[in-house]
XYZ file of C-alpha atoms in Angstrom:
569
model
C 88.249 111.530 58.932
C 89.781 108.881 56.700
C 93.243 109.177 55.178
C 91.855 109.128 51.669
C 89.452 112.023 52.420
C 92.250 114.035 53.940
C 94.345 113.522 50.906
C 91.581 114.568 48.496
C 90.703 117.579 50.580
C 94.378 118.540 50.810
C 94.776 118.358 47.060
C 91.563 120.333 46.607
C 92.778 123.010 48.870
C 96.147 123.284 47.237
C 94.732 123.594 43.723
C 92.024 126.052 44.908
C 94.668 128.314 46.423
C 96.740 128.079 43.234
C 93.722 129.020 41.120
C 92.835 132.011 43.292
C 96.439 133.149 43.308
C 96.696 132.714 39.544
C 93.455 134.687 38.884
C 94.594 137.495 41.198
C 98.119 137.716 39.861
C 97.072 137.314 36.202
C 94.483 140.090 36.484
C 96.766 142.567 38.048
C 99.560 141.780 35.711
C 97.378 141.879 32.597
C 95.874 145.178 33.672
C 99.288 146.715 34.136
C 100.513 145.454 30.813
C 97.419 146.704 29.014
C 97.748 150.157 30.663
C 101.410 150.319 29.551
C 100.599 149.338 26.017
C 97.659 151.724 25.784
C 99.732 154.551 27.271
C 102.482 153.947 24.674
C 99.917 154.047 21.917
C 98.310 157.221 23.205
C 101.701 158.841 23.515
C 102.450 158.087 19.840
C 99.035 159.536 18.838
C 99.588 162.623 21.020
C 103.048 163.172 19.552
C 101.585 162.969 16.039
C 98.856 165.490 16.883
C 101.409 167.821 18.533
C 103.454 167.851 15.390
C 100.424 168.778 13.266
C 99.503 171.656 15.624
C 101.180 174.595 14.028
C 100.383 178.338 14.517
C 98.572 178.357 11.174
C 96.284 175.437 12.095
C 93.006 175.949 13.939
C 93.392 174.000 17.218
C 89.716 173.068 17.675
C 89.414 171.805 14.156
C 92.551 169.833 14.516
C 91.284 168.294 17.774
C 87.965 167.382 16.192
C 89.578 165.847 13.069
C 92.203 163.929 15.065
C 89.543 162.702 17.556
C 87.440 161.470 14.783
C 90.391 159.722 13.012
C 91.816 158.218 16.211
C 88.393 157.625 17.976
C 89.964 158.952 21.062
C 89.473 162.203 22.899
C 92.027 164.811 21.774
C 92.693 167.970 23.802
C 95.057 170.845 22.852
C 96.312 173.123 25.598
C 98.417 176.320 24.971
C 101.239 177.468 27.124
C 98.882 179.387 29.543
C 96.840 176.210 30.214
C 93.791 177.312 28.199
C 92.174 174.549 26.235
C 92.355 175.583 22.640
C 90.642 172.524 21.252
C 88.817 169.416 22.384
C 87.259 166.739 20.277
C 84.325 166.405 22.735
C 83.616 170.116 23.377
C 82.850 173.024 21.046
C 81.900 176.685 21.335
C 80.684 177.774 24.746
C 81.436 174.313 26.354
C 84.969 174.565 25.125
C 85.387 178.101 26.482
C 83.965 176.996 29.829
C 86.647 174.345 30.430
C 88.940 175.178 33.315
C 92.638 175.859 33.028
C 94.644 172.608 32.563
C 98.003 173.726 33.782
C 97.332 172.032 37.132
C 96.387 168.732 35.610
C 99.025 166.103 36.592
C 99.628 164.777 33.133
C 100.060 168.368 31.796
C 102.519 169.306 34.594
C 104.505 166.049 34.054
C 104.594 166.570 30.203
C 105.910 170.162 30.699
C 108.642 168.813 32.965
C 109.554 165.479 31.337
C 108.170 165.861 27.862
C 105.423 163.195 28.469
C 102.958 162.729 31.289
C 100.083 160.377 32.086
C 97.300 159.968 34.667
C 94.003 158.315 35.318
C 91.008 160.336 36.387
C 87.373 160.963 35.652
C 86.241 163.005 32.599
C 83.541 165.721 32.926
C 81.109 163.091 31.706
C 82.027 160.915 34.733
C 83.887 158.168 32.822
C 87.279 156.945 34.100
C 90.018 157.862 31.491
C 93.661 157.256 30.848
C 95.233 160.462 29.678
C 98.592 160.859 28.035
C 100.079 164.297 27.252
C 103.021 165.217 25.023
C 104.765 168.659 25.161
C 105.259 170.435 21.954
C 106.881 173.760 20.915
C 106.194 177.094 22.482
C 104.749 175.365 25.693
C 101.854 173.841 23.879
C 100.588 170.304 24.967
C 98.649 167.716 23.043
C 96.714 165.190 25.158
C 94.935 162.043 24.055
C 92.537 160.248 26.387
C 90.809 156.937 26.264
C 88.118 155.369 28.607
C 89.511 152.546 30.835
C 86.235 150.632 30.616
C 87.627 148.692 27.699
C 90.692 147.808 29.671
C 88.612 146.509 32.528
C 86.520 144.422 30.177
C 89.665 142.808 28.677
C 91.044 142.065 32.195
C 87.786 140.606 33.385
C 87.562 138.361 30.367
C 91.115 137.204 31.012
C 90.388 136.471 34.579
C 87.273 134.578 33.652
C 89.303 132.428 31.192
C 91.943 131.757 33.878
C 89.236 130.868 36.412
C 87.543 128.477 33.988
C 90.900 126.830 33.294
C 91.556 126.573 36.984
C 88.201 125.012 37.595
C 88.908 122.393 34.869
C 92.295 121.795 36.429
C 90.703 121.457 39.843
C 88.344 118.809 38.588
C 91.164 116.888 36.939
C 93.324 117.206 40.170
C 90.314 116.074 42.257
C 89.948 112.916 40.178
C 93.638 112.202 40.232
C 93.807 112.867 43.958
C 90.980 110.551 44.654
C 92.678 107.751 42.692
C 96.017 108.420 44.256
C 94.505 108.599 47.835
C 92.975 105.191 47.333
C 96.242 103.682 46.266
C 98.080 105.212 49.251
C 95.450 104.813 51.931
C 94.582 101.260 51.183
C 97.983 99.742 52.235
C 98.305 102.201 55.154
C 94.829 101.219 56.380
C 95.730 97.605 56.178
C 98.935 98.242 58.070
C 96.862 100.105 60.626
C 94.460 97.193 61.103
C 97.302 94.658 61.341
C 99.217 96.811 63.928
C 95.987 97.190 65.989
C 95.340 93.500 65.927
C 98.905 92.779 67.014
C 98.554 95.361 69.859
C 95.314 93.614 70.916
C 97.170 90.274 71.214
C 96.452 88.626 67.822
C 99.962 87.775 66.820
C 98.840 85.674 63.785
C 97.954 88.732 61.720
C 100.340 89.728 58.984
C 100.128 92.435 56.285
C 99.337 91.038 52.733
C 100.398 94.064 50.728
C 103.365 94.062 48.379
C 103.878 97.720 47.401
C 106.935 99.471 46.106
C 108.740 102.203 47.945
C 108.492 103.164 51.554
C 105.028 101.714 52.132
C 106.225 98.328 50.944
C 109.289 98.578 53.173
C 106.994 99.510 56.091
C 104.890 96.388 55.403
C 107.990 94.181 55.440
C 109.163 95.828 58.677
C 105.725 95.253 60.307
C 105.760 91.548 59.208
C 109.245 91.078 60.600
C 108.285 92.856 63.866
C 105.216 90.631 64.224
C 107.316 87.480 63.673
C 109.893 88.533 66.352
C 107.160 89.631 68.719
C 105.422 86.278 68.371
C 108.558 84.412 69.059
C 109.379 86.467 72.110
C 105.879 86.197 73.471
C 105.995 82.473 73.118
C 109.366 82.374 74.970
C 107.985 84.661 77.681
C 104.866 82.509 78.000
C 106.926 79.408 78.359
C 109.169 81.063 80.955
C 106.183 82.436 82.811
C 104.615 78.909 82.799
C 107.800 77.431 84.093
C 108.211 80.087 86.759
C 104.582 79.643 87.761
C 105.029 75.893 88.061
C 108.195 76.314 90.114
C 106.567 78.866 92.478
C 103.471 76.731 92.936
C 105.645 73.631 93.688
C 107.453 75.407 96.534
C 106.633 74.448 100.140
C 107.493 78.068 101.082
C 104.903 80.732 100.591
C 105.626 83.422 97.940
C 103.627 86.613 97.757
C 104.269 89.381 95.162
C 102.947 92.935 95.844
C 102.952 95.822 93.398
C 103.565 99.487 94.078
C 99.810 100.104 94.770
C 99.978 97.610 97.686
C 97.976 94.981 95.809
C 98.821 91.263 95.907
C 99.383 90.381 92.284
C 100.680 86.803 92.762
C 100.529 84.227 95.568
C 101.252 80.561 95.350
C 99.303 77.731 96.930
C 101.578 77.479 100.064
C 101.265 81.249 100.618
C 97.441 80.999 100.541
C 97.487 78.152 102.985
C 99.933 79.870 105.387
C 98.081 83.240 105.278
C 94.620 81.839 104.876
C 94.134 84.129 101.856
C 91.243 83.048 99.496
C 90.603 86.281 97.582
C 91.419 86.213 93.851
C 94.392 88.234 92.661
C 94.761 91.136 92.528
C 93.629 92.053 96.041
C 94.665 94.596 98.620
C 97.322 93.677 101.238
C 94.751 94.809 103.802
C 93.030 91.431 103.231
C 96.117 89.600 104.514
C 96.186 88.605 108.224
C 96.429 91.633 110.600
C 99.899 90.804 111.900
C 102.055 93.812 112.717
C 105.412 92.118 111.773
C 103.999 90.914 108.393
C 102.786 94.428 107.480
C 105.934 96.127 108.762
C 108.060 93.735 106.601
C 105.939 94.540 103.517
C 106.061 98.280 104.265
C 109.876 98.104 104.638
C 110.313 96.247 101.392
C 107.994 98.688 99.505
C 110.135 101.447 100.914
C 113.262 99.897 99.413
C 114.636 98.007 102.415
C 115.500 94.354 102.747
C 113.844 92.564 105.663
C 115.219 89.121 106.541
C 114.343 86.352 109.012
C 111.583 88.015 110.953
C 109.791 85.424 113.019
C 106.102 85.864 113.788
C 103.051 83.929 114.924
C 100.080 84.005 112.584
C 97.193 81.934 113.895
C 98.544 78.570 115.005
C 101.549 78.782 112.686
C 105.032 80.094 113.354
C 106.473 81.752 110.290
C 109.726 83.381 109.291
C 109.466 86.263 106.827
C 111.857 87.614 104.237
C 110.781 90.637 102.208
C 112.782 92.233 99.356
C 111.978 95.151 97.092
C 111.474 94.683 93.343
C 113.248 96.845 90.839
C 110.092 97.834 89.000
C 108.310 98.821 92.191
C 106.608 96.550 94.660
C 108.013 93.795 96.832
C 108.167 89.998 97.110
C 107.482 88.229 100.417
C 108.774 84.742 101.324
C 107.174 82.743 104.083
C 108.674 79.655 105.751
C 106.574 77.582 108.093
C 108.549 76.913 111.304
C 105.592 75.361 113.184
C 106.923 71.757 112.926
C 110.441 72.787 113.781
C 109.414 74.766 116.759
C 107.261 71.929 117.901
C 110.142 69.482 117.607
C 112.397 71.921 119.447
C 109.880 72.204 122.243
C 109.541 68.444 122.437
C 113.320 68.163 122.527
C 113.617 70.766 125.361
C 110.900 68.997 127.327
C 112.548 65.687 126.790
C 115.928 66.941 127.814
C 114.448 68.719 130.873
C 112.453 65.552 131.908
C 115.357 63.177 131.357
C 117.800 65.516 133.149
C 115.444 65.745 136.122
C 115.045 62.020 136.197
C 118.833 61.483 135.936
C 119.694 63.916 138.693
C 118.537 61.696 141.553
C 120.218 58.389 140.495
C 123.470 60.177 139.583
C 123.574 61.657 143.024
C 123.124 58.260 144.498
C 125.785 56.646 142.305
C 128.215 59.405 143.176
C 127.521 59.059 146.871
C 127.979 55.297 146.843
C 131.138 55.565 144.716
C 132.660 58.095 147.140
C 131.806 55.813 150.081
C 133.358 52.729 148.456
C 136.413 54.637 147.495
C 136.878 55.870 151.062
C 136.555 52.494 152.600
C 138.797 50.568 150.110
C 142.596 50.451 150.486
C 144.419 53.035 148.418
C 145.910 51.635 145.242
C 143.704 48.589 145.011
C 141.763 47.726 141.851
C 138.407 48.196 143.636
C 139.452 51.639 144.817
C 140.394 52.649 141.216
C 137.046 51.331 139.979
C 135.125 53.236 142.575
C 137.045 56.471 141.773
C 136.357 56.001 138.058
C 132.671 55.594 138.846
C 132.672 58.752 141.000
C 134.447 60.904 138.379
C 132.127 59.783 135.526
C 129.107 60.353 137.853
C 130.413 63.874 138.546
C 130.863 64.493 134.788
C 127.358 63.212 134.027
C 125.997 65.393 136.887
C 127.698 68.433 135.361
C 126.178 67.520 131.956
C 122.739 67.191 133.486
C 123.152 70.520 135.275
C 124.236 72.198 132.054
C 121.271 70.578 130.116
C 118.885 71.851 132.807
C 120.304 75.321 132.604
C 120.249 75.420 128.811
C 116.696 74.092 128.715
C 115.537 76.638 131.303
C 117.115 79.499 129.324
C 115.775 78.339 125.839
C 112.251 77.700 127.082
C 112.013 81.215 128.432
C 111.822 80.032 132.026
C 114.627 82.385 132.902
C 114.849 86.061 132.186
C 117.707 88.370 133.223
C 117.192 90.810 136.089
C 119.739 93.549 135.307
C 121.415 95.496 138.038
C 124.680 97.347 138.352
C 127.448 94.716 138.396
C 131.005 95.461 139.540
C 133.074 93.726 136.926
C 136.259 93.776 138.960
C 134.629 91.708 141.710
C 132.760 89.456 139.334
C 135.914 88.612 137.327
C 137.973 88.084 140.471
C 135.278 85.774 141.851
C 135.106 83.746 138.592
C 138.934 83.282 138.550
C 139.399 82.463 142.277
C 138.393 78.760 142.181
C 140.823 78.041 139.361
C 143.995 79.707 140.688
C 145.077 76.631 142.712
C 144.579 74.166 139.884
C 146.271 76.514 137.428
C 149.199 77.077 139.785
C 149.999 73.310 139.892
C 150.397 73.438 136.064
C 152.325 76.747 136.193
C 149.467 78.526 134.253
C 149.451 82.252 134.977
C 145.972 83.862 135.573
C 145.767 87.587 134.953
C 142.963 90.234 135.020
C 142.794 93.518 133.129
C 139.795 95.762 133.752
C 139.801 99.192 132.058
C 138.914 102.182 134.160
C 135.873 102.968 131.987
C 134.678 99.367 132.070
C 134.368 98.595 135.770
C 130.608 98.346 135.732
C 127.892 96.975 133.530
C 124.122 96.630 133.890
C 123.326 92.956 133.674
C 122.055 89.972 135.637
C 124.907 89.246 138.200
C 124.350 85.465 138.183
C 124.436 85.377 134.356
C 127.673 87.396 134.236
C 129.338 85.096 136.793
C 128.139 81.918 135.114
C 129.326 83.087 131.731
C 132.721 84.059 133.145
C 133.057 80.741 134.924
C 132.302 78.778 131.770
C 134.925 80.796 129.832
C 137.605 80.488 132.510
C 136.781 76.699 132.941
C 137.374 76.177 129.184
C 140.557 78.227 129.161
C 141.995 76.310 132.116
C 141.125 73.004 130.454
C 142.751 73.734 127.096
C 145.771 75.874 128.148
C 148.948 73.867 128.284
C 151.354 73.970 131.230
C 153.269 77.233 131.504
C 150.560 79.183 129.573
C 148.694 82.336 130.432
C 144.972 83.037 130.921
C 143.787 86.680 130.868
C 140.275 87.883 131.834
C 139.537 91.369 130.601
C 136.884 94.029 130.431
C 136.918 97.002 128.147
C 134.451 99.649 126.964
C 133.413 99.698 123.318
C 130.863 101.710 121.338
C 127.428 100.355 122.318
C 128.474 98.523 125.505
C 131.050 96.712 127.539
C 133.132 93.699 126.282
C 133.986 90.992 128.784
C 136.238 88.126 127.699
C 138.858 85.502 128.379
C 142.068 84.935 126.331
C 144.413 81.954 126.633
C 147.680 80.809 125.051
C 146.450 77.418 124.059
C 146.770 75.704 120.719
C 143.802 77.624 119.327
C 140.850 76.587 117.172
C 140.915 75.901 113.389
C 139.217 78.696 111.329
C 136.589 76.222 109.904
C 135.472 75.398 113.497
C 135.151 78.934 114.813
C 131.618 79.634 113.433
C 130.186 76.653 115.230
C 131.940 76.707 118.700
C 128.785 78.205 120.253
C 126.644 75.307 119.145
C 125.612 72.757 121.750
C 127.765 69.595 121.854
C 130.065 70.913 119.119
C 133.715 70.146 119.806
C 136.622 71.259 117.578
C 138.670 68.351 118.915
C 136.192 65.692 120.393
C 138.922 63.413 121.770
C 140.701 66.188 123.546
C 137.409 67.590 124.923
C 136.353 64.219 126.391
C 139.783 63.780 127.986
C 139.512 67.249 129.470
C 136.100 66.421 130.964
C 134.066 69.153 129.100
C 130.302 68.713 128.484
C 130.181 70.616 125.154
C 127.425 72.907 126.406
C 129.437 75.679 128.124
C 129.711 78.096 125.210
C 126.102 77.385 124.143
C 124.978 78.410 127.596
C 127.222 81.535 127.424
C 125.741 82.520 124.079
C 122.075 82.253 125.395
C 122.904 84.158 128.514
C 124.471 87.071 126.600
C 121.735 87.184 123.850
C 119.161 87.318 126.623
C 120.637 90.625 127.563
C 120.490 91.756 123.851
C 124.268 91.274 123.477
C 126.413 89.167 121.186
C 129.311 86.728 121.380
C 132.333 86.204 119.207
C 135.489 84.030 119.091
C 138.853 84.652 117.583
C 141.710 82.208 117.421
C 145.211 81.934 116.048
C 148.603 80.316 116.755
C 148.858 82.438 119.974
C 145.667 81.104 121.449
C 141.941 81.785 121.592
C 139.880 84.820 122.699
C 136.154 84.644 123.474
C 134.398 88.027 123.848
C 130.974 88.892 125.256
C 129.342 92.160 124.438
C 126.861 93.445 126.991
C 124.893 96.456 125.609
C 124.687 99.735 127.516
C 120.899 99.496 127.841
C 118.913 97.076 129.957
C 118.047 93.695 128.859
C 114.920 93.317 126.856
């Protein structure tokens, strides 16, 4: 129903209720007032008749004369309640009237001096009776039919009703006019608000009305202007964001709380071979367990980072993060080219190392033969010894490269058994005690009682310890101390080596486990290191599911290897 119709119906209902209430109240009030006025008049008439009723006056004649003069029924009752005169009854009818002492108006008059009541007459007409007590217990009563009162009240009600109907018609006309004036601007505001909500931001209200409706129109206009400006800014930002996302080489996939892909850039479609138009279910993405586990974790509120997986012919790394409004965003980086280059590099290093191994062995052998046959101290002997030492260094480098390549390529996997750490550490320290003794370097060993055994590959443990001890011996100055230790920690056993060397600068510590990285290249070359020892150690420990760490300070360097309690994966 329209607003104008509701306003008109509301006004009609209000006026109708007011008319009905006015008619009801006016009728009741008028009837009461008329009864009171009539009762007062009858009381005066009854009092006049009572004064004229003396012992010498015939009561019935007085009643007939007074009734004729007043045009009302007049009744005279003596002290015993017998009707002595009545303007409507004579003779036998008068004598047949019942005793009136029990009539309410008579009783009230005897008690209070005046009484009144409404009841039917013997003729069946409703009457208003007023009685006045006189001398010697006599009572004069005057009665009047109430039909006249009802007629007056009905006429008054009819007049009020007619007036109310006229007022109702006038109010209806005024309400219709007012409703049009009120509903027209509100209807326009409704249409403009609906158009704005539907996306038409060009609509504006044209009304210029006084009061609250006009203020509402101004507010709607201002709101539409601000909304249009913000929508333009959001559209521009969305276009910019879309262009940036589409220009990324990484794949970006946005998923809502209902597990639907609501945005995916070109790279993401290429990497995941997704051709369905958005939005589409995540079930249409490749059936890769790690991909769906990452999405499930992010949708559950967790951050999943750097998960590597193989989807088709591509190697991808996944990062998934939850969105604050529900859902998740998945980032994909293609590692296929990088992994291919790494494989080529490993193959190249392995092939070259294999090819270099034979000539280096020959060079070393010939250099040792020449040095043995030449006189000590001669230039040729020094040249031959230099050739031998560099061949040995190159051979160590080739051996380390081959070991590293074998570990990285997956050609080696640990075979965990119970390893006695006391024996393994002692065996790793034994070859270096003589060289350390010539430089007054003390070598110590501390193995806690609860860390004497670890489940690991014995060759890996010994190779890792040898590399750590070799580094410590190379970089510990004369008179220093090298300590190999083993202790239990939550989650596994820590094996490590500490020295009292000059230490490593803090900026170099995060990179000491990278291949060929040297904190002091000149010193490392003079010490004869290959730059691969710590890289090999890292790969050996991580193959067991463990981790490596290095700490350094003015008092020296400590390298720690954590072997977990469980078996290698």
